[in-house]
GROMACS .gro file of C-alpha atoms in nm:
model
  249
    1MET     CA    1   0.905   1.483   0.857
    2THR     CA    2   0.998   1.845   0.928
    3LEU     CA    3   0.737   2.119   0.961
    4LYS     CA    4   0.858   2.270   0.634
    5LYS     CA    5   0.809   1.941   0.447
    6PHE     CA    6   0.476   1.878   0.621
    7VAL     CA    7   0.340   2.215   0.508
    8ARG     CA    8   0.484   2.173   0.159
    9ASP     CA    9   0.374   1.815   0.094
   10ILE     CA   10   0.046   1.794   0.286
   11GLY     CA   11  -0.062   2.155   0.311
   12GLY     CA   12   0.024   2.260  -0.039
   13GLY     CA   13   0.287   2.508   0.079
   14THR     CA   14   0.050   2.807   0.074
   15MET     CA   15   0.160   2.943   0.413
   16THR     CA   16   0.498   3.028   0.562
   17LYS     CA   17   0.609   3.018   0.921
   18GLY     CA   18   0.786   3.353   0.929
   19ARG     CA   19   1.102   3.433   1.127
   20PHE     CA   20   1.151   3.482   1.496
   21PRO     CA   21   1.474   3.445   1.700
   22TYR     CA   22   1.334   3.200   1.955
   23GLU     CA   23   1.685   3.089   2.056
   24TYR     CA   24   1.770   3.450   2.141
   25ILE     CA   25   1.482   3.485   2.387
   26ASN     CA   26   1.512   3.314   2.726
   27ILE     CA   27   1.368   3.336   3.075
   28ASN     CA   28   1.627   3.594   3.178
   29ASN     CA   29   1.584   3.847   2.898
   30TYR     CA   30   1.234   3.803   2.756
   31ALA     CA   31   1.077   4.093   2.949
   32THR     CA   32   1.330   4.355   2.841
   33GLU     CA   33   1.393   4.222   2.490
   34LEU     CA   34   1.028   4.180   2.391
   35ASN     CA   35   0.935   4.526   2.518
   36LYS     CA   36   1.169   4.687   2.267
   37SER     CA   37   1.023   4.838   1.952
   38GLU     CA   38   1.320   4.803   1.715
   39PRO     CA   39   1.369   4.485   1.510
   40PHE     CA   40   1.592   4.212   1.646
   41PRO     CA   41   1.957   4.244   1.545
   42ARG     CA   42   2.083   4.008   1.277
   43GLU     CA   43   2.298   3.810   1.522
   44ALA     CA   44   1.985   3.727   1.723
   45PHE     CA   45   1.896   3.477   1.450
   46ASP     CA   46   2.221   3.282   1.482
   47ASN     CA   47   2.152   2.911   1.518
   48LYS     CA   48   2.405   2.786   1.771
   49LEU     CA   49   2.283   2.429   1.744
   50LYS     CA   50   2.353   2.413   1.370
   51ASN     CA   51   2.625   2.681   1.378
   52LYS     CA   52   2.449   2.882   1.109
   53SER     CA   53   2.372   3.249   1.058
   54ILE     CA   54   2.086   3.413   0.874
   55SER     CA   55   2.170   3.532   0.523
   56GLU     CA   56   2.167   3.897   0.423
   57ALA     CA   57   1.868   3.843   0.196
   58LYS     CA   58   1.664   3.675   0.470
   59SER     CA   59   1.769   3.942   0.716
   60GLN     CA   60   1.632   4.210   0.484
   61GLU     CA   61   1.308   4.014   0.445
   62TYR     CA   62   1.275   4.004   0.824
   63LEU     CA   63   1.329   4.380   0.855
   64VAL     CA   64   1.048   4.445   0.607
   65GLU     CA   65   0.817   4.213   0.803
   66ALA     CA   66   0.922   4.353   1.143
   67ALA     CA   67   0.831   4.706   1.036
   68LYS     CA   68   0.464   4.604   1.055
   69TYR     CA   69   0.476   4.563   1.436
   70ALA     CA   70   0.498   4.821   1.714
   71THR     CA   71   0.692   4.599   1.955
   72ARG     CA   72   0.871   4.268   1.961
   73TRP     CA   73   0.581   4.136   2.170
   74ASP     CA   74   0.360   4.192   1.867
   75GLN     CA   75   0.610   4.004   1.653
   76ALA     CA   76   0.613   3.713   1.898
   77ARG     CA   77   0.233   3.703   1.914
   78SER     CA   78   0.201   3.702   1.535
   79TYR     CA   79   0.472   3.437   1.500
   80ASN     CA   80   0.301   3.207   1.752
   81ILE     CA   81  -0.036   3.246   1.582
   82GLN     CA   82   0.118   3.176   1.243
   83ASP     CA   83   0.308   2.880   1.387
   84THR     CA   84  -0.030   2.730   1.482
   85ARG     CA   85  -0.224   2.829   1.171
   86ILE     CA   86   0.037   2.683   0.941
   87MET     CA   87  -0.050   2.338   1.079
   88ILE     CA   88  -0.426   2.370   1.029
   89GLU     CA   89  -0.435   2.335   0.650
   90PRO     CA   90  -0.213   2.024   0.639
   91ILE     CA   91  -0.409   1.862   0.924
   92ASP     CA   92  -0.738   1.940   0.747
   93ASN     CA   93  -0.598   1.785   0.431
   94LEU     CA   94  -0.492   1.477   0.625
   95ILE     CA   95  -0.842   1.439   0.768
   96LYS     CA   96  -0.994   1.471   0.420
   97MET     CA   97  -0.745   1.216   0.292
   98MET     CA   98  -0.839   0.968   0.565
   99PHE     CA   99  -1.206   1.004   0.476
  100LYS     CA  100  -1.131   0.970   0.105
  101TYR     CA  101  -0.943   0.644   0.148
  102LYS     CA  102  -1.163   0.521   0.437
  103ILE     CA  103  -0.872   0.497   0.680
  104ASP     CA  104  -0.977   0.413   1.036
  105MET     CA  105  -0.749   0.630   1.247
  106LEU     CA  106  -0.880   0.469   1.566
  107VAL     CA  107  -0.727   0.142   1.446
  108MET     CA  108  -0.416   0.285   1.279
  109PHE     CA  109  -0.269   0.509   1.544
  110SER     CA  110   0.059   0.600   1.375
  111MET     CA  111   0.100   0.817   1.068
  112SER     CA  112   0.319   0.549   0.913
  113GLN     CA  113   0.033   0.297   0.937
  114CYS     CA  114  -0.207   0.546   0.778
  115ALA     CA  115   0.044   0.632   0.506
  116ASN     CA  116   0.095   0.264   0.431
  117ALA     CA  117  -0.280   0.208   0.401
  118ILE     CA  118  -0.315   0.507   0.168
  119LYS     CA  119  -0.022   0.383  -0.042
  120TYR     CA  120  -0.193   0.051  -0.102
  121SER     CA  121  -0.524   0.224  -0.163
  122ASN     CA  122  -0.356   0.436  -0.432
  123ALA     CA  123  -0.215   0.121  -0.588
  124TYR     CA  124  -0.571   0.009  -0.659
  125ASP     CA  125  -0.701   0.339  -0.798
  126ASP     CA  126  -0.693   0.207  -1.155
  127PHE     CA  127  -0.745  -0.157  -1.066
  128LYS     CA  128  -1.002  -0.339  -1.278
  129MET     CA  129  -1.166  -0.638  -1.120
  130ASN     CA  130  -1.168  -0.836  -1.444
  131GLY     CA  131  -0.833  -0.709  -1.573
  132ASP     CA  132  -0.537  -0.928  -1.658
  133TYR     CA  133  -0.236  -0.832  -1.446
  134ASN     CA  134  -0.014  -1.131  -1.507
  135ALA     CA  135   0.315  -1.061  -1.677
  136GLU     CA  136   0.374  -1.270  -1.985
  137ASP     CA  137   0.560  -1.578  -1.876
  138THR     CA  138   0.866  -1.673  -2.079
  139ASP     CA  139   0.892  -2.017  -1.918
  140LYS     CA  140   0.865  -2.314  -2.147
  141PRO     CA  141   0.499  -2.419  -2.191
  142ILE     CA  142   0.423  -2.749  -2.027
  143ASN     CA  143   0.366  -3.050  -2.251
  144ILE     CA  144   0.136  -3.295  -2.077
  145THR     CA  145   0.256  -3.643  -2.162
  146ILE     CA  146   0.071  -3.968  -2.101
  147PRO     CA  147   0.317  -4.076  -1.826
  148TYR     CA  148   0.273  -3.735  -1.657
  149TRP     CA  149  -0.106  -3.761  -1.671
  150THR     CA  150  -0.099  -4.123  -1.554
  151ALA     CA  151   0.101  -4.020  -1.248
  152LYS     CA  152  -0.154  -3.745  -1.172
  153VAL     CA  153  -0.448  -3.985  -1.204
  154GLU     CA  154  -0.284  -4.235  -0.971
  155SER     CA  155  -0.199  -3.965  -0.717
  156TYR     CA  156  -0.562  -3.849  -0.708
  157ILE     CA  157  -0.682  -4.205  -0.647
  158GLU     CA  158  -0.429  -4.234  -0.366
  159GLN     CA  159  -0.559  -3.909  -0.214
  160GLU     CA  160  -0.917  -4.040  -0.216
  161GLN     CA  161  -0.811  -4.363  -0.048
  162LYS     CA  162  -0.630  -4.177   0.230
  163LYS     CA  163  -0.937  -3.960   0.294
  164ASN     CA  164  -1.188  -4.244   0.246
  165ARG     CA  165  -1.350  -4.069  -0.050
  166ASP     CA  166  -1.522  -4.246  -0.338
  167SER     CA  167  -1.288  -4.259  -0.638
  168SER     CA  168  -1.519  -4.443  -0.876
  169LYS     CA  169  -1.596  -4.122  -1.066
  170ASN     CA  170  -1.239  -3.991  -1.063
  171VAL     CA  171  -1.066  -3.869  -1.376
  172THR     CA  172  -0.901  -4.151  -1.567
  173ILE     CA  173  -0.614  -4.208  -1.804
  174GLY     CA  174  -0.877  -4.200  -2.079
  175ASP     CA  175  -0.935  -3.831  -2.004
  176TYR     CA  176  -0.581  -3.753  -2.117
  177GLU     CA  177  -0.668  -3.565  -2.438
  178TYR     CA  178  -0.937  -3.358  -2.265
  179PHE     CA  179  -0.712  -3.237  -1.983
  180LYS     CA  180  -0.409  -3.197  -2.209
  181GLU     CA  181  -0.606  -2.945  -2.415
  182LEU     CA  182  -0.753  -2.784  -2.104
  183PHE     CA  183  -0.411  -2.723  -1.947
  184GLU     CA  184  -0.276  -2.585  -2.275
  185LYS     CA  185  -0.563  -2.342  -2.337
  186GLN     CA  186  -0.679  -2.244  -1.990
  187ARG     CA  187  -0.507  -2.083  -1.694
  188CYS     CA  188  -0.513  -2.123  -1.319
  189PHE     CA  189  -0.864  -2.030  -1.210
  190ILE     CA  190  -0.725  -1.851  -0.902
  191CYS     CA  191  -0.423  -1.649  -1.019
  192ASN     CA  192  -0.491  -1.664  -1.395
  193CYS     CA  193  -0.130  -1.760  -1.468
  194LYS     CA  194  -0.036  -1.981  -1.761
  195PHE     CA  195   0.074  -2.336  -1.692
  196THR     CA  196   0.443  -2.396  -1.754
  197TRP     CA  197   0.707  -2.640  -1.638
  198LYS     CA  198   0.778  -2.403  -1.350
  199ASN     CA  199   0.409  -2.337  -1.283
  200ARG     CA  200   0.267  -2.685  -1.315
  201PRO     CA  201  -0.103  -2.763  -1.344
  202THR     CA  202  -0.312  -2.954  -1.095
  203LEU     CA  203  -0.683  -3.016  -1.046
  204ASP     CA  204  -0.850  -2.839  -0.756
  205ARG     CA  205  -1.177  -2.985  -0.629
  206ILE     CA  206  -1.484  -2.761  -0.621
  207ASN     CA  207  -1.653  -2.966  -0.349
  208ASN     CA  208  -1.391  -3.096  -0.111
  209GLU     CA  209  -1.625  -3.365   0.016
  210LEU     CA  210  -1.612  -3.532  -0.325
  211GLY     CA  211  -1.330  -3.682  -0.525
  212HIS     CA  212  -1.145  -3.565  -0.835
  213SER     CA  213  -1.427  -3.629  -1.080
  214LYS     CA  214  -1.435  -3.451  -1.413
  215ASP     CA  215  -1.727  -3.230  -1.309
  216ASN     CA  216  -1.576  -3.146  -0.968
  217VAL     CA  217  -1.238  -3.005  -1.065
  218LEU     CA  218  -1.093  -2.681  -1.196
  219PRO     CA  219  -0.747  -2.620  -1.345
  220CYS     CA  220  -0.522  -2.475  -1.077
  221CYS     CA  221  -0.149  -2.416  -1.050
  222LEU     CA  222   0.038  -2.612  -0.785
  223TYR     CA  223   0.114  -2.303  -0.575
  224CYS     CA  224  -0.247  -2.186  -0.551
  225ASN     CA  225  -0.371  -2.540  -0.489
  226ASN     CA  226  -0.136  -2.577  -0.195
  227LYS     CA  227  -0.191  -2.229  -0.051
  228HIS     CA  228  -0.547  -2.113  -0.111
  229ASP     CA  229  -0.690  -2.302   0.188
  230LYS     CA  230  -0.462  -2.090   0.405
  231PHE     CA  231  -0.579  -1.759   0.255
  232ASN     CA  232  -0.773  -1.537   0.493
  233GLY     CA  233  -1.138  -1.447   0.438
  234PHE     CA  234  -1.061  -1.116   0.268
  235VAL     CA  235  -0.834  -1.281   0.009
  236LYS     CA  236  -1.086  -1.558  -0.058
  237ASP     CA  237  -1.366  -1.305  -0.103
  238PHE     CA  238  -1.145  -1.097  -0.334
  239MET     CA  239  -1.059  -1.402  -0.545
  240GLN     CA  240  -1.427  -1.489  -0.574
  241GLN     CA  241  -1.511  -1.136  -0.688
  242ARG     CA  242  -1.234  -1.160  -0.948
  243ALA     CA  243  -1.366  -1.494  -1.070
  244ASP     CA  244  -1.722  -1.360  -1.092
  245ALA     CA  245  -1.607  -1.050  -1.280
  246LYS     CA  246  -1.407  -1.256  -1.528
  247SER     CA  247  -1.699  -1.489  -1.592
  248GLN     CA  248  -1.913  -1.187  -1.686
  249LYS     CA  249  -1.644  -1.029  -1.905
   0.00000   0.00000   0.00000
């Protein structure tokens, strides 16, 4: 980011840097050139690096500004002070912004890290904990058939056997109508997405020490069921807050 953009975007653009021919002044001529009282000539502002010259309008603006100073030393002093002051307002605004969004600058050393954190913080400005942010799914709704449910029941029994869990209270084929209606009317308790053929329903156990009994399961999409154990603590806490907020809605 250039100084001009930094002042404009972060500082509000209320200050300007001014003009001074710093390329024209060097170690060999600074003493004689800065002691002069007349304004710098127009060619002194030529930018050899970019091969550009100052416009007539900007040259006239400089002459008006230069008339305020007795010597070029005074111009240089004022320019250097302004060059520093112009940074103060944007830096102050950055500090205020970091406090506003609770950005720890001792952890995030680079401006890009801070900017990224602020970007995500802004994304949640209007976030409602119990809001519904799932796009309407156009996938074909899933139709739970008896063979489909039978396969699920058998797979849960197989899971209990592998983990040496009691399966005597597991869901049964006789629970077909109950879970068919549940999967049609309810959504994944984690992501709140509808169940479709692409987003298939499963049963996630509340207490992982117990089996897939009717009172120990919640409807959960296959993706969340496979992944939520790998979520970090922050994500799990966030999901719990969402669930609590929705239950109070």
